[in-house]
């Protein structure tokens, strides 16, 4: 679905690159996470792939179309949810979706159904300029689905949303992916990436350092440990036990057979811990 080779981009048209020779591919039907801190080159790459920034150096194809030659047919099959809401503030939420639906040459979804999906049905006839930032973000998210896209670009789709709304948005993403939609997700939220993505790429200062599945990265960089909490002599105790050392495995069996176990948690590394270890950078 997406093929990128040796891609460079400079906002100042010199050798100060925001994106530096990156290459990757996204397979049809997968959720591909582009992960990195602010300013890493995530949004720049997404804008090149969707035609919002010109191709300068390297090559990029989306749905077998060269991104330097995009047409209306391409945009009929693509959805984009931007991190920063870009709406017609004097129009209502419903009017925004109706207007954008009119721009497509393909069948579009019912605007009210989309508003209901993101929890904005009751605010359908309220001007978008009167929406909170989170409501505007949900409206942009709904708008990105108006044409039932084949490939869906999401830029920080749950940033700033409350936990309940965030969970609803993540559920929609999973549902659309299960229906066959290919998703390119840019984020610095490693928990969201871990939950949603089939594969992830770590990008820092415009360069990709790793591409793999979250599971493979955890197995490669994590330690096989469990943390056991148990009651002994009336007090709560906690131990971290290796699953690879014979003596530790015997200790675990002994605890399971002789103590009152309160909790057992696996202690695999998180994606954020792996990101810091692999890149030397912290997420911001």
Coordinates of N, CA and C in Angstrom, one line a residue, residues 5-247:
X5 N 11.2 5.1 -0.4 CA 12.6 4.8 -0.6 C 13.5 6.0 -0.6
X6 N 14.4 6.0 0.4 CA 15.4 7.1 0.4 C 14.8 8.5 0.4
X7 N 13.8 8.7 1.2 CA 13.1 10.0 1.2 C 13.8 11.0 2.1
X8 N 13.9 12.2 1.5 CA 14.5 13.4 2.1 C 13.5 14.5 2.0
X9 N 13.5 15.4 3.0 CA 12.7 16.7 2.9 C 13.4 17.8 3.7
X10 N 13.5 18.9 3.1 CA 14.0 20.1 3.8 C 13.1 21.3 3.7
X11 N 12.7 21.9 4.8 CA 11.8 23.0 4.8 C 12.5 24.3 4.2
X12 N 13.8 24.3 4.3 CA 14.6 25.5 3.9 C 15.3 25.2 2.6
X13 N 15.0 24.1 1.9 CA 15.6 23.7 0.7 C 17.1 23.7 0.7
X14 N 17.7 23.2 1.8 CA 19.1 23.0 1.8 C 19.4 21.7 2.4
X15 N 20.6 21.5 3.0 CA 20.9 20.2 3.6 C 20.5 20.0 5.0
X16 N 19.7 20.9 5.5 CA 19.1 20.8 6.9 C 17.8 20.0 6.7
X17 N 17.9 18.7 6.8 CA 16.7 17.9 6.5 C 15.9 17.6 7.7
X18 N 14.5 17.7 7.5 CA 13.6 17.2 8.5 C 13.3 15.7 8.4
X19 N 13.5 15.2 7.2 CA 13.5 13.8 7.0 C 14.7 13.4 6.2
X20 N 15.4 12.4 6.7 CA 16.8 12.1 6.1 C 16.9 10.7 5.6
X21 N 16.6 10.5 4.4 CA 16.9 9.2 3.7 C 16.1 8.0 4.3
X22 N 14.9 8.2 4.6 CA 14.1 7.1 5.2 C 13.5 6.2 4.2
X23 N 13.4 4.9 4.5 CA 12.8 3.9 3.6 C 11.9 2.9 4.5
X24 N 10.8 2.6 4.0 CA 9.9 1.7 4.7 C 8.7 1.3 3.7
X25 N 8.0 0.3 4.1 CA 6.8 -0.1 3.4 C 5.7 -0.4 4.4
X26 N 4.5 -0.2 3.9 CA 3.3 -0.6 4.7 C 2.5 -1.5 3.9
X27 N 2.2 -2.7 4.5 CA 1.4 -3.7 3.8 C -0.1 -3.5 3.8
X28 N -0.8 -4.0 2.8 CA -2.2 -3.8 2.8 C -2.9 -4.4 4.0
X29 N -3.7 -3.7 4.7 CA -4.5 -4.2 5.8 C -3.8 -4.1 7.1
X30 N -2.6 -3.6 7.2 CA -2.0 -3.5 8.5 C -2.1 -2.1 9.1
X31 N -1.9 -2.1 10.4 CA -1.7 -0.8 11.1 C -0.3 -0.5 11.3
X32 N 0.3 0.5 10.7 CA 1.7 0.8 10.8 C 1.9 2.0 11.6
X33 N 2.7 1.9 12.7 CA 2.9 3.1 13.6 C 4.2 3.8 13.3
X34 N 4.1 5.1 13.1 CA 5.3 5.9 12.9 C 5.5 6.7 14.2
X35 N 6.5 6.2 15.0 CA 6.6 6.6 16.4 C 7.9 7.5 16.6
X36 N 7.7 8.6 17.4 CA 8.8 9.4 17.7 C 8.4 10.7 18.4
X37 N 9.3 11.4 19.0 CA 9.0 12.6 19.7 C 8.6 13.7 18.8
X38 N 8.1 14.8 19.4 CA 7.7 16.0 18.6 C 8.9 16.5 17.8
X39 N 8.7 16.8 16.5 CA 9.8 17.3 15.7 C 10.6 16.2 15.0
X40 N 10.2 14.9 15.2 CA 11.0 13.8 14.7 C 10.9 13.6 13.2
X41 N 9.9 14.2 12.5 CA 9.7 14.0 11.1 C 8.4 13.2 10.8
X42 N 7.6 12.9 11.8 CA 6.4 12.0 11.6 C 5.4 12.7 10.7
X43 N 5.0 13.9 11.1 CA 4.0 14.6 10.4 C 4.5 15.1 9.0
X44 N 5.8 15.4 8.9 CA 6.4 15.8 7.6 C 6.2 14.6 6.6
X45 N 6.5 13.4 7.1 CA 6.4 12.2 6.2 C 4.9 12.0 5.8
X46 N 4.0 12.1 6.8 CA 2.6 12.0 6.4 C 2.1 13.0 5.4
X47 N 2.6 14.2 5.5 CA 2.2 15.3 4.6 C 2.7 15.0 3.2
X48 N 3.9 14.4 3.1 CA 4.5 14.1 1.8 C 3.6 13.0 1.2
X49 N 3.2 12.0 2.0 CA 2.5 10.8 1.5 C 1.1 11.2 1.0
X50 N 0.6 12.3 1.6 CA -0.8 12.7 1.2 C -0.8 13.9 0.3
X51 N 0.4 14.3 -0.2 CA 0.4 15.4 -1.2 C 0.4 16.8 -0.6
X52 N 0.4 17.0 0.7 CA 0.4 18.3 1.3 C 1.7 19.0 1.3
X53 N 2.8 18.2 1.1 CA 4.1 18.7 0.9 C 4.7 18.1 -0.4
X54 N 5.5 18.8 -1.2 CA 6.0 18.2 -2.4 C 7.1 17.2 -2.2
X55 N 7.2 16.3 -3.1 CA 8.3 15.3 -3.1 C 9.5 16.0 -3.5
X56 N 10.6 16.0 -2.7 CA 11.8 16.7 -3.0 C 12.9 15.7 -3.5
X57 N 13.1 14.7 -2.7 CA 14.2 13.7 -3.0 C 13.8 12.4 -2.6
X58 N 14.1 11.3 -3.4 CA 13.7 10.0 -3.0 C 12.4 9.7 -3.8
X59 N 11.7 8.6 -3.4 CA 10.5 8.2 -4.0 C 9.5 7.7 -3.0
X60 N 8.2 7.9 -3.3 CA 7.1 7.4 -2.4 C 5.9 7.1 -3.3
X61 N 5.3 6.0 -3.0 CA 4.1 5.5 -3.7 C 3.1 5.1 -2.7
X62 N 1.8 5.5 -2.9 CA 0.7 5.1 -2.0 C -0.4 4.5 -2.9
X63 N -0.8 3.3 -2.6 CA -1.7 2.5 -3.5 C -1.2 2.5 -4.9
X64 N 0.1 2.3 -5.1 CA 0.8 2.2 -6.4 C 0.7 3.5 -7.2
X65 N 0.5 4.7 -6.5 CA 0.5 6.0 -7.2 C 1.6 6.8 -6.7
X66 N 2.4 7.4 -7.6 CA 3.5 8.2 -7.3 C 2.9 9.5 -6.6
X67 N 3.5 9.8 -5.4 CA 2.9 10.9 -4.6 C 3.1 12.3 -5.3
X68 N 4.0 12.3 -6.3 CA 4.2 13.6 -7.1 C 3.2 13.7 -8.2
X69 N 2.3 12.7 -8.3 CA 1.3 12.7 -9.4 C -0.1 12.4 -8.9
X70 N -0.5 12.9 -7.8 CA -1.8 12.6 -7.2 C -2.9 13.3 -7.9
X71 N -4.0 12.6 -8.0 CA -5.2 13.1 -8.6 C -6.4 13.0 -7.7
X72 N -7.6 13.5 -8.1 CA -8.8 13.4 -7.3 C -9.2 12.0 -7.0
X73 N -8.9 11.1 -8.0 CA -9.2 9.6 -7.8 C -8.4 9.1 -6.5
X74 N -7.2 9.6 -6.4 CA -6.4 9.2 -5.2 C -7.1 9.6 -3.9
X75 N -7.5 10.9 -3.9 CA -8.1 11.5 -2.7 C -9.5 10.9 -2.4
X76 N -10.1 10.3 -3.4 CA -11.4 9.6 -3.1 C -11.2 8.4 -2.3
X77 N -10.0 7.9 -2.2 CA -9.7 6.6 -1.5 C -8.9 6.8 -0.3
X78 N -8.6 8.0 0.1 CA -7.8 8.3 1.2 C -8.5 9.2 2.3
X79 N -8.3 8.8 3.6 CA -8.8 9.6 4.7 C -7.6 10.1 5.5
X80 N -7.7 11.4 6.0 CA -6.7 12.0 6.8 C -7.3 12.7 8.0
X81 N -6.8 12.3 9.2 CA -7.2 12.9 10.4 C -6.0 13.7 11.0
X82 N -6.1 15.0 11.0 CA -5.0 15.8 11.4 C -5.0 16.0 12.9
X83 N -3.8 16.2 13.4 CA -3.7 16.5 14.9 C -4.3 17.8 15.3
X84 N -4.0 18.8 14.4 CA -4.6 20.2 14.7 C -5.9 20.3 13.9
X85 N -7.0 20.5 14.5 CA -8.3 20.6 13.8 C -8.3 21.7 12.7
X86 N -8.7 21.4 11.5 CA -8.9 22.4 10.5 C -10.3 22.3 9.9
X87 N -11.2 23.1 10.5 CA -12.6 23.1 10.2 C -13.1 24.5 9.8
X88 N -14.3 24.5 9.3 CA -15.0 25.7 9.0 C -15.8 26.1 10.3
X89 N -15.3 27.0 11.0 CA -15.7 27.3 12.4 C -17.1 27.9 12.4
X90 N -17.5 28.5 11.3 CA -18.9 29.2 11.3 C -19.9 28.2 10.9
X91 N -19.5 27.0 10.4 CA -20.5 26.0 10.1 C -20.7 25.0 11.3
X92 N -21.9 24.4 11.3 CA -22.1 23.4 12.4 C -21.3 22.2 12.1
X93 N -21.3 21.3 13.1 CA -20.6 20.0 12.9 C -21.2 19.3 11.7
X94 N -22.5 19.2 11.7 CA -23.2 18.5 10.6 C -22.9 19.2 9.2
X95 N -22.9 20.5 9.2 CA -22.7 21.2 7.9 C -21.3 21.0 7.5
X96 N -20.3 20.9 8.4 CA -18.9 20.6 8.0 C -18.9 19.3 7.3
X97 N -19.5 18.2 7.9 CA -19.4 16.9 7.3 C -20.2 16.9 5.9
X98 N -21.3 17.6 5.9 CA -22.1 17.6 4.6 C -21.3 18.3 3.5
X99 N -20.6 19.3 3.9 CA -19.8 20.1 2.9 C -18.7 19.2 2.3
X100 N -17.9 18.6 3.2 CA -16.8 17.7 2.8 C -17.3 16.5 2.0
X101 N -18.5 16.0 2.4 CA -19.0 14.9 1.7 C -19.3 15.2 0.2
X102 N -19.7 16.5 0.0 CA -20.0 16.9 -1.4 C -18.8 17.0 -2.3
X103 N -17.6 17.0 -1.7 CA -16.4 17.1 -2.5 C -15.9 15.8 -3.1
X104 N -16.5 14.7 -2.7 CA -16.1 13.4 -3.2 C -16.9 12.9 -4.4
X105 N -16.3 12.1 -5.2 CA -17.0 11.5 -6.3 C -17.3 10.1 -6.1
X106 N -17.3 9.7 -4.8 CA -17.6 8.3 -4.4 C -18.8 8.4 -3.4
X107 N -19.5 7.2 -3.1 CA -20.5 7.2 -2.1 C -19.9 7.6 -0.7
X108 N -20.6 8.4 0.1 CA -20.1 8.8 1.3 C -21.0 8.3 2.5
X109 N -20.4 8.3 3.7 CA -21.2 7.8 4.9 C -22.2 8.9 5.3
X110 N -23.2 8.5 6.0 CA -24.2 9.4 6.6 C -23.5 10.2 7.7
X111 N -23.6 11.6 7.5 CA -22.9 12.5 8.5 C -23.4 12.3 9.9
X112 N -24.7 12.1 10.1 CA -25.2 11.9 11.4 C -24.7 10.6 12.1
X113 N -24.6 9.6 11.3 CA -24.0 8.3 11.8 C -22.6 8.5 12.3
X114 N -21.8 9.3 11.5 CA -20.4 9.6 11.9 C -20.4 10.4 13.2
X115 N -21.3 11.4 13.3 CA -21.3 12.2 14.5 C -21.7 11.4 15.7
X116 N -22.6 10.5 15.5 CA -23.0 9.6 16.6 C -21.9 8.7 17.0
X117 N -21.1 8.3 16.1 CA -20.0 7.4 16.3 C -19.0 8.0 17.2
X118 N -18.7 9.3 17.1 CA -17.7 10.0 17.9 C -18.3 10.8 19.0
X119 N -19.6 10.6 19.3 CA -20.2 11.2 20.5 C -20.6 12.7 20.3
X120 N -20.9 13.1 19.0 CA -21.2 14.5 18.7 C -22.6 14.6 18.2
X121 N -23.4 13.6 18.3 CA -24.8 13.7 17.8 C -25.6 14.9 18.4
X122 N -25.5 15.1 19.7 CA -26.2 16.1 20.3 C -25.7 17.5 20.0
X123 N -24.5 17.6 19.5 CA -23.9 18.9 19.1 C -23.8 19.1 17.6
X124 N -24.6 18.3 16.9 CA -24.6 18.3 15.4 C -24.9 19.7 14.8
X125 N -25.8 20.4 15.5 CA -26.3 21.7 14.9 C -25.6 22.9 15.7
X126 N -24.6 22.6 16.4 CA -23.8 23.6 17.1 C -22.6 24.0 16.2
X127 N -22.3 25.3 16.1 CA -21.2 25.7 15.3 C -19.8 25.1 15.8
X128 N -19.0 24.7 14.8 CA -17.7 24.1 15.2 C -16.9 25.0 16.0
X129 N -17.0 26.3 15.8 CA -16.2 27.3 16.5 C -16.6 27.3 18.0
X130 N -17.7 26.7 18.4 CA -18.2 26.7 19.8 C -17.8 25.3 20.4
X131 N -17.2 24.4 19.6 CA -16.8 23.2 20.1 C -15.5 23.3 21.0
X132 N -15.4 22.5 22.0 CA -14.1 22.4 22.7 C -13.0 21.8 21.7
X133 N -11.8 21.9 22.1 CA -10.7 21.4 21.3 C -10.9 19.9 21.1
X134 N -11.3 19.2 22.1 CA -11.5 17.7 22.0 C -12.7 17.4 21.1
X135 N -13.7 18.2 21.1 CA -14.8 18.0 20.2 C -14.4 18.3 18.8
X136 N -13.6 19.3 18.5 CA -13.2 19.6 17.2 C -12.3 18.5 16.7
X137 N -11.5 17.9 17.6 CA -10.6 16.8 17.1 C -11.5 15.6 16.7
X138 N -12.6 15.3 17.5 CA -13.4 14.2 17.1 C -14.2 14.5 15.8
X139 N -14.5 15.7 15.6 CA -15.1 16.1 14.3 C -14.2 15.8 13.1
X140 N -12.9 16.2 13.3 CA -11.9 16.0 12.2 C -11.8 14.5 12.0
X141 N -11.8 13.7 13.1 CA -11.7 12.3 13.0 C -12.8 11.7 12.2
X142 N -14.1 12.2 12.5 CA -15.3 11.7 11.8 C -15.2 12.1 10.3
X143 N -14.7 13.3 10.1 CA -14.6 13.8 8.7 C -13.7 12.9 7.9
X144 N -12.6 12.4 8.5 CA -11.7 11.5 7.8 C -12.3 10.2 7.3
X145 N -13.4 9.9 7.8 CA -14.1 8.6 7.4 C -15.3 8.8 6.5
X146 N -15.5 10.0 6.1 CA -16.7 10.4 5.3 C -16.7 9.6 4.0
X147 N -15.6 9.3 3.4 CA -15.5 8.6 2.1 C -15.1 7.1 2.2
X148 N -15.2 6.6 3.5 CA -14.9 5.2 3.7 C -13.5 4.8 3.1
X149 N -12.5 5.5 3.5 CA -11.2 5.4 2.9 C -10.6 4.0 2.8
X150 N -9.8 3.7 1.8 CA -9.1 2.4 1.7 C -7.8 2.5 2.5
X151 N -7.2 3.7 2.6 CA -6.1 3.9 3.4 C -6.3 5.1 4.3
X152 N -6.0 5.0 5.5 CA -6.4 6.0 6.5 C -5.1 6.5 7.2
X153 N -4.9 7.8 7.1 CA -3.7 8.5 7.8 C -4.2 9.1 9.1
X154 N -3.7 8.8 10.2 CA -4.1 9.3 11.5 C -2.9 9.9 12.2
X155 N -3.0 11.2 12.5 CA -1.9 11.9 13.2 C -2.4 12.2 14.6
X156 N -1.8 11.5 15.6 CA -2.1 11.7 17.0 C -3.6 11.7 17.3
X157 N -4.3 10.6 16.9 CA -5.8 10.6 16.9 C -6.4 10.7 18.3
X158 N -5.7 10.4 19.4 CA -6.3 10.4 20.7 C -5.6 11.5 21.6
X159 N -4.8 12.3 21.1 CA -4.0 13.3 21.9 C -5.0 14.3 22.5
X160 N -4.9 14.4 23.8 CA -5.7 15.4 24.5 C -7.1 14.9 24.8
X161 N -7.5 13.7 24.5 CA -8.9 13.3 24.7 C -9.0 12.6 26.1
X162 N -10.2 12.7 26.7 CA -10.4 12.0 28.0 C -10.3 10.5 27.8
X163 N -10.1 9.7 28.8 CA -9.9 8.2 28.7 C -11.1 7.5 28.0
X164 N -12.3 8.0 28.3 CA -13.5 7.3 27.7 C -13.6 7.6 26.2
X165 N -13.3 8.8 25.8 CA -13.4 9.2 24.4 C -12.2 8.5 23.7
X166 N -11.1 8.5 24.3 CA -9.9 7.9 23.7 C -10.2 6.4 23.4
X167 N -10.8 5.7 24.4 CA -11.1 4.3 24.2 C -12.1 4.1 23.0
X168 N -13.1 5.0 22.9 CA -14.0 4.9 21.8 C -13.4 5.1 20.5
X169 N -12.4 6.0 20.4 CA -11.7 6.3 19.1 C -10.9 5.1 18.8
X170 N -10.2 4.5 19.8 CA -9.3 3.3 19.5 C -10.2 2.2 19.0
X171 N -11.4 2.0 19.6 CA -12.3 1.0 19.1 C -12.7 1.1 17.7
X172 N -13.0 2.4 17.3 CA -13.3 2.6 15.9 C -12.1 2.3 15.0
X173 N -10.9 2.6 15.4 CA -9.7 2.3 14.6 C -9.6 0.8 14.4
X174 N -9.8 0.1 15.5 CA -9.7 -1.4 15.4 C -10.8 -2.0 14.5
X175 N -12.0 -1.5 14.6 CA -13.1 -1.9 13.7 C -12.8 -1.7 12.3
X176 N -12.4 -0.5 11.9 CA -12.1 -0.2 10.5 C -11.0 -1.0 10.0
X177 N -10.0 -1.3 10.8 CA -8.9 -2.1 10.4 C -9.3 -3.5 10.1
X178 N -10.2 -4.0 11.0 CA -10.7 -5.4 10.8 C -11.5 -5.6 9.6
X179 N -12.0 -4.4 9.1 CA -12.8 -4.4 7.8 C -11.9 -4.3 6.6
X180 N -10.6 -4.2 6.8 CA -9.7 -4.1 5.7 C -9.0 -2.8 5.4
X181 N -9.3 -1.8 6.2 CA -8.6 -0.5 6.0 C -7.2 -0.5 6.5
X182 N -6.3 -0.1 5.6 CA -4.9 0.1 6.0 C -4.7 1.4 6.7
X183 N -3.9 1.4 7.8 CA -3.8 2.6 8.6 C -2.3 3.0 8.9
X184 N -2.0 4.2 8.6 CA -0.7 4.8 8.9 C -0.9 5.7 10.1
X185 N -0.4 5.4 11.2 CA -0.6 6.1 12.5 C 0.7 6.8 12.9
X186 N 0.7 8.1 13.0 CA 1.8 8.8 13.6 C 1.5 9.2 15.0
X187 N 2.4 8.9 16.0 CA 2.1 9.2 17.4 C 3.4 9.2 18.2
X188 N 3.3 9.9 19.4 CA 4.4 9.7 20.3 C 3.9 8.9 21.6
X189 N 2.6 8.5 21.5 CA 2.0 7.7 22.5 C 2.3 6.2 22.3
X190 N 3.2 5.7 23.1 CA 3.6 4.3 22.9 C 2.6 3.3 23.4
X191 N 1.7 3.7 24.3 CA 0.7 2.8 24.8 C -0.3 2.6 23.7
X192 N -0.7 3.7 23.0 CA -1.6 3.6 21.9 C -1.0 2.7 20.7
X193 N 0.2 3.0 20.4 CA 0.9 2.2 19.4 C 1.0 0.7 19.7
X194 N 1.3 0.4 20.9 CA 1.4 -1.0 21.4 C 0.0 -1.7 21.2
X195 N -1.0 -1.0 21.5 CA -2.4 -1.6 21.4 C -2.9 -1.8 20.0
X196 N -2.5 -0.8 19.1 CA -3.1 -0.8 17.8 C -2.3 -1.3 16.7
X197 N -1.0 -1.2 16.8 CA -0.1 -1.4 15.6 C 0.4 -2.9 15.4
X198 N 0.4 -3.3 14.1 CA 1.0 -4.5 13.7 C 2.5 -4.4 13.7
X199 N 3.0 -3.3 13.1 CA 4.4 -3.0 13.1 C 4.6 -1.5 13.4
X200 N 5.8 -1.2 13.9 CA 6.1 0.2 14.3 C 7.5 0.5 13.7
X201 N 7.7 1.8 13.4 CA 9.0 2.4 13.1 C 9.3 3.4 14.1
X202 N 10.5 3.4 14.6 CA 11.0 4.4 15.5 C 11.8 5.5 14.7
X203 N 11.4 6.7 14.8 CA 12.0 7.8 14.0 C 12.4 8.9 15.0
X204 N 13.7 9.3 14.9 CA 14.3 10.4 15.7 C 15.1 11.3 14.7
X205 N 14.9 12.6 14.8 CA 15.7 13.6 14.0 C 15.6 13.2 12.6
X206 N 14.5 12.8 12.1 CA 14.3 12.5 10.7 C 14.8 11.2 10.2
X207 N 15.3 10.3 11.1 CA 15.9 9.0 10.7 C 15.2 7.9 11.4
X208 N 15.0 6.8 10.6 CA 14.4 5.6 11.2 C 15.5 4.7 11.8
X209 N 15.3 4.3 13.0 CA 16.3 3.4 13.7 C 15.9 2.0 13.8
X210 N 14.6 1.7 13.8 CA 14.1 0.3 14.0 C 12.7 0.2 13.3
X211 N 12.4 -0.9 12.7 CA 11.1 -1.3 12.3 C 10.8 -2.7 12.6
X212 N 9.8 -3.0 13.4 CA 9.4 -4.4 13.8 C 8.1 -4.3 14.5
X213 N 7.5 -5.5 14.8 CA 6.3 -5.6 15.5 C 6.6 -5.3 17.0
X214 N 5.6 -4.7 17.7 CA 5.7 -4.5 19.1 C 6.2 -5.7 19.9
X215 N 5.6 -6.9 19.5 CA 5.9 -8.1 20.2 C 7.4 -8.5 20.0
X216 N 7.8 -8.4 18.8 CA 9.2 -8.8 18.5 C 10.2 -7.8 19.3
X217 N 9.9 -6.6 19.3 CA 10.7 -5.6 20.0 C 10.8 -5.9 21.5
X218 N 9.7 -6.3 22.1 CA 9.6 -6.6 23.5 C 10.5 -7.9 23.8
X219 N 10.4 -8.9 22.9 CA 11.1 -10.1 23.1 C 12.6 -9.8 22.9
X220 N 13.0 -8.9 22.0 CA 14.4 -8.6 21.7 C 15.0 -7.8 22.8
X221 N 14.3 -6.8 23.3 CA 14.9 -5.8 24.2 C 14.4 -6.0 25.7
X222 N 13.4 -6.8 25.9 CA 12.9 -6.9 27.2 C 13.6 -8.1 28.0
X223 N 13.3 -8.1 29.3 CA 13.8 -9.2 30.1 C 12.6 -10.1 30.5
X224 N 12.8 -11.4 30.5 CA 11.7 -12.3 30.8 C 11.6 -12.4 32.4
X225 N 10.8 -11.6 32.9 CA 10.7 -11.5 34.4 C 9.2 -11.5 34.7
X226 N 8.9 -12.0 35.9 CA 7.6 -11.9 36.5 C 7.7 -11.2 37.9
X227 N 6.7 -10.5 38.3 CA 6.7 -9.9 39.6 C 5.6 -10.5 40.4
X228 N 6.0 -11.1 41.5 CA 5.0 -11.9 42.3 C 4.8 -11.2 43.7
X229 N 3.5 -11.0 44.0 CA 3.2 -10.5 45.3 C 2.5 -11.6 46.1
X230 N 2.9 -11.8 47.3 CA 2.4 -12.9 48.1 C 2.4 -12.6 49.6
X231 N 1.5 -13.3 50.3 CA 1.4 -13.1 51.7 C 2.3 -14.1 52.4
X232 N 3.1 -13.6 53.4 CA 4.0 -14.5 54.2 C 4.0 -13.9 55.6
X233 N 3.6 -14.7 56.6 CA 3.6 -14.3 58.0 C 2.8 -13.0 58.2
X234 N 1.7 -13.0 57.5 CA 0.7 -11.9 57.6 C 1.1 -10.6 56.9
X235 N 2.3 -10.5 56.2 CA 2.7 -9.3 55.5 C 2.8 -9.6 54.0
X236 N 2.6 -8.5 53.2 CA 2.7 -8.6 51.8 C 4.1 -8.5 51.3
X237 N 4.6 -9.4 50.5 CA 5.9 -9.4 50.0 C 5.9 -9.4 48.5
X238 N 7.0 -8.9 47.9 CA 7.1 -8.8 46.4 C 8.5 -9.3 46.0
X239 N 8.5 -10.1 44.9 CA 9.8 -10.6 44.3 C 9.7 -10.5 42.8
X240 N 10.8 -10.2 42.2 CA 11.0 -10.3 40.7 C 11.8 -11.5 40.4
X241 N 11.2 -12.3 39.6 CA 11.8 -13.7 39.3 C 12.0 -13.8 37.8
X242 N 13.2 -14.3 37.4 CA 13.6 -14.6 36.1 C 12.9 -15.8 35.6
X243 N 12.4 -15.8 34.3 CA 11.8 -17.0 33.8 C 12.9 -17.8 33.0
X244 N 14.1 -17.4 32.9 CA 15.1 -18.1 32.2 C 16.2 -18.8 33.0
X245 N 16.2 -18.4 34.3 CA 17.2 -19.1 35.2 C 16.6 -20.2 36.0
X246 N 17.2 -21.4 35.9 CA 16.6 -22.6 36.6 C 16.3 -22.4 38.1
X247 N 17.2 -21.7 38.8 CA 17.0 -21.5 40.2 C 15.8 -20.6 40.4

